[in-house]
Short mmCIF file of C-alpha atoms in Angstrom, two decimals:
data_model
loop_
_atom_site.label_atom_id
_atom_site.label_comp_id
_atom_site.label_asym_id
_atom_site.label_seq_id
_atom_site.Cartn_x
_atom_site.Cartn_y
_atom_site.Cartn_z
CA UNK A 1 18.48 17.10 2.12
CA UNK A 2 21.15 20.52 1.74
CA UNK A 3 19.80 23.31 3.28
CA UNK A 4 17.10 25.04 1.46
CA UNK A 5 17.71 28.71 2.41
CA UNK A 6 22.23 29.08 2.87
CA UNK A 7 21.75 32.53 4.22
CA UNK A 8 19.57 35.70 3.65
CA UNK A 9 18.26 35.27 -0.29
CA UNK A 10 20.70 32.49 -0.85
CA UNK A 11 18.59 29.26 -2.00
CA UNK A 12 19.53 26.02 -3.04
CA UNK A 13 19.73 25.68 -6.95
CA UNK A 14 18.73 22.57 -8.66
CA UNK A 15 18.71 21.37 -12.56
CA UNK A 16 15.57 19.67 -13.85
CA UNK A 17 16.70 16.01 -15.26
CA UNK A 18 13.00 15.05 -16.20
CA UNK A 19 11.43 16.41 -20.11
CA UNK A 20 9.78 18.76 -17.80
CA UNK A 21 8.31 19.14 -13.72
CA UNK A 22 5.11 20.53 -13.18
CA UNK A 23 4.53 23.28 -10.78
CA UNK A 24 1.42 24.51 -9.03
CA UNK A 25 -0.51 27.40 -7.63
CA UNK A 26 -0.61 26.20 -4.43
CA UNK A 27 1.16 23.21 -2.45
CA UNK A 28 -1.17 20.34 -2.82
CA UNK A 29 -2.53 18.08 -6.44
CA UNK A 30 -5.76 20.14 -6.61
CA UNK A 31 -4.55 23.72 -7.06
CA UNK A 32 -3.88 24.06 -10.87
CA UNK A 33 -0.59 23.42 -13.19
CA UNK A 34 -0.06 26.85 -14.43
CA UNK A 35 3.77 26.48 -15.97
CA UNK A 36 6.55 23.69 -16.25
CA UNK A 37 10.15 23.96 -15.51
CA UNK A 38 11.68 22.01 -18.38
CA UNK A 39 14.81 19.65 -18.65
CA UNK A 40 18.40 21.36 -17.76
CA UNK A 41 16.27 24.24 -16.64
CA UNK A 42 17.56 25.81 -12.93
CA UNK A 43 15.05 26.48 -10.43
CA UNK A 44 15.71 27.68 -6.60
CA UNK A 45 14.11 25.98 -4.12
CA UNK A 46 12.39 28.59 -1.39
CA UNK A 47 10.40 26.58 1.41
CA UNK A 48 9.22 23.72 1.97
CA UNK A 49 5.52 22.19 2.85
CA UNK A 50 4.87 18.59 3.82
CA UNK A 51 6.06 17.20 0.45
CA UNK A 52 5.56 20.65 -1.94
CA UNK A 53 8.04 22.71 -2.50
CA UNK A 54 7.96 26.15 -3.81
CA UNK A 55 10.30 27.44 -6.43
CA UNK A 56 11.18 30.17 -8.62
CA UNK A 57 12.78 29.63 -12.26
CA UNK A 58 15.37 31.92 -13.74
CA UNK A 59 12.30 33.81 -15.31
CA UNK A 60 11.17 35.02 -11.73
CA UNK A 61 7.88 32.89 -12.06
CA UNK A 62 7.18 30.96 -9.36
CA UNK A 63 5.13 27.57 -8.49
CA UNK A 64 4.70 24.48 -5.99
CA UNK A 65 6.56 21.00 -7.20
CA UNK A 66 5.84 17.90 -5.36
CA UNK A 67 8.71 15.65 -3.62
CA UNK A 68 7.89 12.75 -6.57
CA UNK A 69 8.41 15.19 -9.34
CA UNK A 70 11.67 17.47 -7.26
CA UNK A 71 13.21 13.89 -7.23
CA UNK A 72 14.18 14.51 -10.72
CA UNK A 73 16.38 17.38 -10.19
CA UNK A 74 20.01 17.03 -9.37
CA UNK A 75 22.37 19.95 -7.46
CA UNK A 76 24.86 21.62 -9.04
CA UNK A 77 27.93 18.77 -8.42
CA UNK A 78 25.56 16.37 -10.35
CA UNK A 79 24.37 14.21 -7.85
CA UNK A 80 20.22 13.66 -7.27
CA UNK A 81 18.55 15.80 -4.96
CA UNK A 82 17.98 13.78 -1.89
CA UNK A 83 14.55 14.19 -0.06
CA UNK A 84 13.71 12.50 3.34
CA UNK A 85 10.12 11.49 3.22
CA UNK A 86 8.11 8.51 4.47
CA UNK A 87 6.01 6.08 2.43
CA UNK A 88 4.14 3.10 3.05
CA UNK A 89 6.71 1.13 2.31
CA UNK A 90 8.61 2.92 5.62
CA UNK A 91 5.47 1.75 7.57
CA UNK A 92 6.26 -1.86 6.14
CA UNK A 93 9.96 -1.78 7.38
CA UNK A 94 9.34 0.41 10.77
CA UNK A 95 11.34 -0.57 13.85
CA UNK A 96 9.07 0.99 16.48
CA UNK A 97 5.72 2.15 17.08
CA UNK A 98 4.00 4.04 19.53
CA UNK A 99 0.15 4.87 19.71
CA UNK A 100 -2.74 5.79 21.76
CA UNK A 101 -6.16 4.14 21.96
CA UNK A 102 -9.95 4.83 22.81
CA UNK A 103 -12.92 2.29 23.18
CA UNK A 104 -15.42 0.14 25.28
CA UNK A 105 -14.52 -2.75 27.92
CA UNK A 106 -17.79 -4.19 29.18
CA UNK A 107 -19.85 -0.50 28.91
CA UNK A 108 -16.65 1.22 30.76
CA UNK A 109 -14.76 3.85 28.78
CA UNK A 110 -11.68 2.28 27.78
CA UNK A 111 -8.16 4.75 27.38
CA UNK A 112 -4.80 3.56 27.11
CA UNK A 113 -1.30 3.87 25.20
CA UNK A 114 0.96 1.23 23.79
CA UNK A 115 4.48 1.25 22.31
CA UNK A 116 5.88 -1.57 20.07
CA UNK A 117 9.11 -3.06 18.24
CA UNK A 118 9.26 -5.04 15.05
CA UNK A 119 11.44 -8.00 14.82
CA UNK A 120 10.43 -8.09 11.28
CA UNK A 121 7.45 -7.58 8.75
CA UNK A 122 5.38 -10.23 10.17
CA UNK A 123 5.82 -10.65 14.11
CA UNK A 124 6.20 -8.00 16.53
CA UNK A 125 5.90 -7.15 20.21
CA UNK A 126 3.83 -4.66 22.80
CA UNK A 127 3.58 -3.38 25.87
CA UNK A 128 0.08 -1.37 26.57
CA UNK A 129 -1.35 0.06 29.43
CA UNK A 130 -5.16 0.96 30.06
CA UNK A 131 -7.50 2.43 32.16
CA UNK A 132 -11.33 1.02 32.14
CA UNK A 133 -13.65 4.00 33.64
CA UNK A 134 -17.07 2.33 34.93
CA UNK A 135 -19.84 3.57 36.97
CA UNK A 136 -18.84 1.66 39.89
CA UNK A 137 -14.99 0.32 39.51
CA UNK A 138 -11.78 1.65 37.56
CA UNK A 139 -9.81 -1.06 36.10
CA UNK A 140 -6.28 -1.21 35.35
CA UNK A 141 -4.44 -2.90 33.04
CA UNK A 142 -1.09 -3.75 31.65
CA UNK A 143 -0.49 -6.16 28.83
CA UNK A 144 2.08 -7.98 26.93
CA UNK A 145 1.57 -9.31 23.50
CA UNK A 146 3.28 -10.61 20.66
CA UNK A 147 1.40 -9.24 17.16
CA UNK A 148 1.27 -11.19 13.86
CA UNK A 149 0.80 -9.51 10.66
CA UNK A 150 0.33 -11.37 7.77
CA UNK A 151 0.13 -9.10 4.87
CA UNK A 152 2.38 -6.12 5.93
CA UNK A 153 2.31 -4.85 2.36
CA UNK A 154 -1.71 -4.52 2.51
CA UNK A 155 -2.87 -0.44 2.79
CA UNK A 156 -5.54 -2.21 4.91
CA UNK A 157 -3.67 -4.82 6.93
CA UNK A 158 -5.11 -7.74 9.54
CA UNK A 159 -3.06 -8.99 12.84
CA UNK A 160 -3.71 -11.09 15.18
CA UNK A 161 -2.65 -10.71 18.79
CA UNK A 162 -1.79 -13.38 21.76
CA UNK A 163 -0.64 -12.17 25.62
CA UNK A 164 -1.14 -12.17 28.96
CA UNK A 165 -0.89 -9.19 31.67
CA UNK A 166 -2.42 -7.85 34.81
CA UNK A 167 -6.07 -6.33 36.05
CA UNK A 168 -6.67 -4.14 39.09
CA UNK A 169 -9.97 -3.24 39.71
CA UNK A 170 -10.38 -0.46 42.45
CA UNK A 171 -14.03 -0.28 43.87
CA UNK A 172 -15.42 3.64 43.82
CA UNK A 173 -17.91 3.62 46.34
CA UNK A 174 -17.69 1.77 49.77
CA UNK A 175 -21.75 0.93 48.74
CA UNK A 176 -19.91 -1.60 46.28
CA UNK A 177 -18.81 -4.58 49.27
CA UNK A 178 -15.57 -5.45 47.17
CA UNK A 179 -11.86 -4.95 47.61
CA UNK A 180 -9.07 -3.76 45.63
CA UNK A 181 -7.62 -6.66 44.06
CA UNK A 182 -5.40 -7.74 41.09
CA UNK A 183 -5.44 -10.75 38.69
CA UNK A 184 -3.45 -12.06 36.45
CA UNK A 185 -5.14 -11.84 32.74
CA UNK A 186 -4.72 -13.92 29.12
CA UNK A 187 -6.39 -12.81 25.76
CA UNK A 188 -6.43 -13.18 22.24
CA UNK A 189 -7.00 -10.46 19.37
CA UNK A 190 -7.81 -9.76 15.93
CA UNK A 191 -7.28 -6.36 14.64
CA UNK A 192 -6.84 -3.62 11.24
CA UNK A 193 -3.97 -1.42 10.79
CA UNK A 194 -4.90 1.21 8.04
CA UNK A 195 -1.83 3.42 6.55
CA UNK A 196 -2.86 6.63 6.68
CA UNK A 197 0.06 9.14 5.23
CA UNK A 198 3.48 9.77 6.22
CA UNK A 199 4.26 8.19 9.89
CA UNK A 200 0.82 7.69 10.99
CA UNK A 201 -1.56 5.33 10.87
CA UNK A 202 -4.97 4.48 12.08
CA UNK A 203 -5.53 1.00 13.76
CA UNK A 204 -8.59 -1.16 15.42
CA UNK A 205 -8.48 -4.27 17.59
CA UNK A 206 -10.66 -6.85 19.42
CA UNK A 207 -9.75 -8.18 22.38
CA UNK A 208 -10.99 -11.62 24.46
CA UNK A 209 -9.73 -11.57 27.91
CA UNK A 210 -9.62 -14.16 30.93
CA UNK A 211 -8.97 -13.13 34.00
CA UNK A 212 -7.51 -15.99 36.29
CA UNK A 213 -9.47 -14.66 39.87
CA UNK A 214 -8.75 -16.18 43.27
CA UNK A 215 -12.62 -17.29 42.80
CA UNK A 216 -14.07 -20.39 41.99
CA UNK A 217 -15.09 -19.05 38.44
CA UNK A 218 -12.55 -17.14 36.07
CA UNK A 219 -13.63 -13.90 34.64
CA UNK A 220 -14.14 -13.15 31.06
CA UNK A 221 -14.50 -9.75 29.53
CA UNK A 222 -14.07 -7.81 25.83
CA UNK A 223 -12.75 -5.10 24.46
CA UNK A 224 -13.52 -2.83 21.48
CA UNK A 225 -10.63 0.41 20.67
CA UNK A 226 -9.20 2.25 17.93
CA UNK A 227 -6.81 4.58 17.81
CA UNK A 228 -3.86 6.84 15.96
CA UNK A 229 -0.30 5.25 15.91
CA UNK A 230 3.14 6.66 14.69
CA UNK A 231 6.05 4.81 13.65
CA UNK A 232 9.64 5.47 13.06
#
């Protein structure tokens, strides 16, 4: 988008190309429509909020204009007014992701972070790392998974998860008669990605682990998180 503000009290002046734009008290839907700008009118653009922006018509009267409706102004060499802004269609066609996490493994306090690349709309792939805070043991984790998505158009939209990775568990208390030790781990998921607004997001996720121990018996374990991702 041109600068908004060129220098002191010199704005960017766009032409309204629509019958008419509507503009607000206030930058947001539910403040009121007190006035319209109307077609070939000029208005000045003076800041920006989120996707609002306030202008002022030749009149001096002022007003908020969403990005849909400022869409349908052009600049003064003719050309549409161009507006960055992200959609859900953006979260659709994202390249990367990155996110943090909260949630249970097995009664412990799970935390953890993850970062991700799309090789397309349907199949993707992670890296996470996690921390498991119990009463008697921390656990450690790091995990590799390739992610399936399905409906990548859906608002609300299922994936499925399949990877493998690494455990350490570190004892807390010498009471505990155990040793550091680390294993290698598998698991499957199912999860919910919900689009929230511009680049965020809010997702959930089951997990199944097995833990291939130096035991007799391999170790099974679940795990319950949600958490707030961003994409770009």
């Amino acid at each position: 988008m041109p600068a908004i503000c060129l220098a002191d009290e010199e704005y960017l002046r766009v032409q309204v190309t629509a019958p008419y734009i509507e503009m607000h008290t206030g930058p947001g839907d539910t403040y009121p429509i007190v006035q319209v700008a109307e077609r070939m009118e000029w208005v000045e653009i003076r800041k920006r909020r989120t996707d609002w922006f306030q202008v002022v018509t030749r009149r001096g009267r002022s007003g908020w204009v969403s990005l849909e409706q400022m869409r349908r102004t052009q600049t003064s060499d003719g050309e549409p007014l161009q507006l960055a802004s992200y959609s859900q269609d953006d979260f659709r066609d994202r390249d990367w992701e990155f996110g943090f996490y909260g949630g249970d493994m097995e009664g412990a306090t799970l935390l953890g972070l993850y970062g991700g690349y799309s090789f397309n709309e349907n199949l993707s792939t992670e890296l996470s790392f996690s921390q498991a805070l119990g009463d008697f043991s921390s656990e450690y984790m790091f995990d590799v998974n390739l992610l399936s998505q399905p409906f990548p158009e859906w608002t609300y939209s299922p994936f499925f998860t399949l990877g493998g990775g690494v455990i350490r568990t570190e004892p807390k208390s010498t009471l505990v008669q155990a040793e550091d030790r680390t294993d290698t781990t598998a698991h499957v998921g199912v999860g919910l990605r919900v689009y929230l607004t511009r680049r965020f997001f809010l997702r959930g996720e089951f997990r199944h682990y097995t833990a291939f121990t130096s035991r007799e018996d391999n170790e099974e374990f679940d795990q319950w998180k949600i958490g707030l991702g961003f994409f770009f």
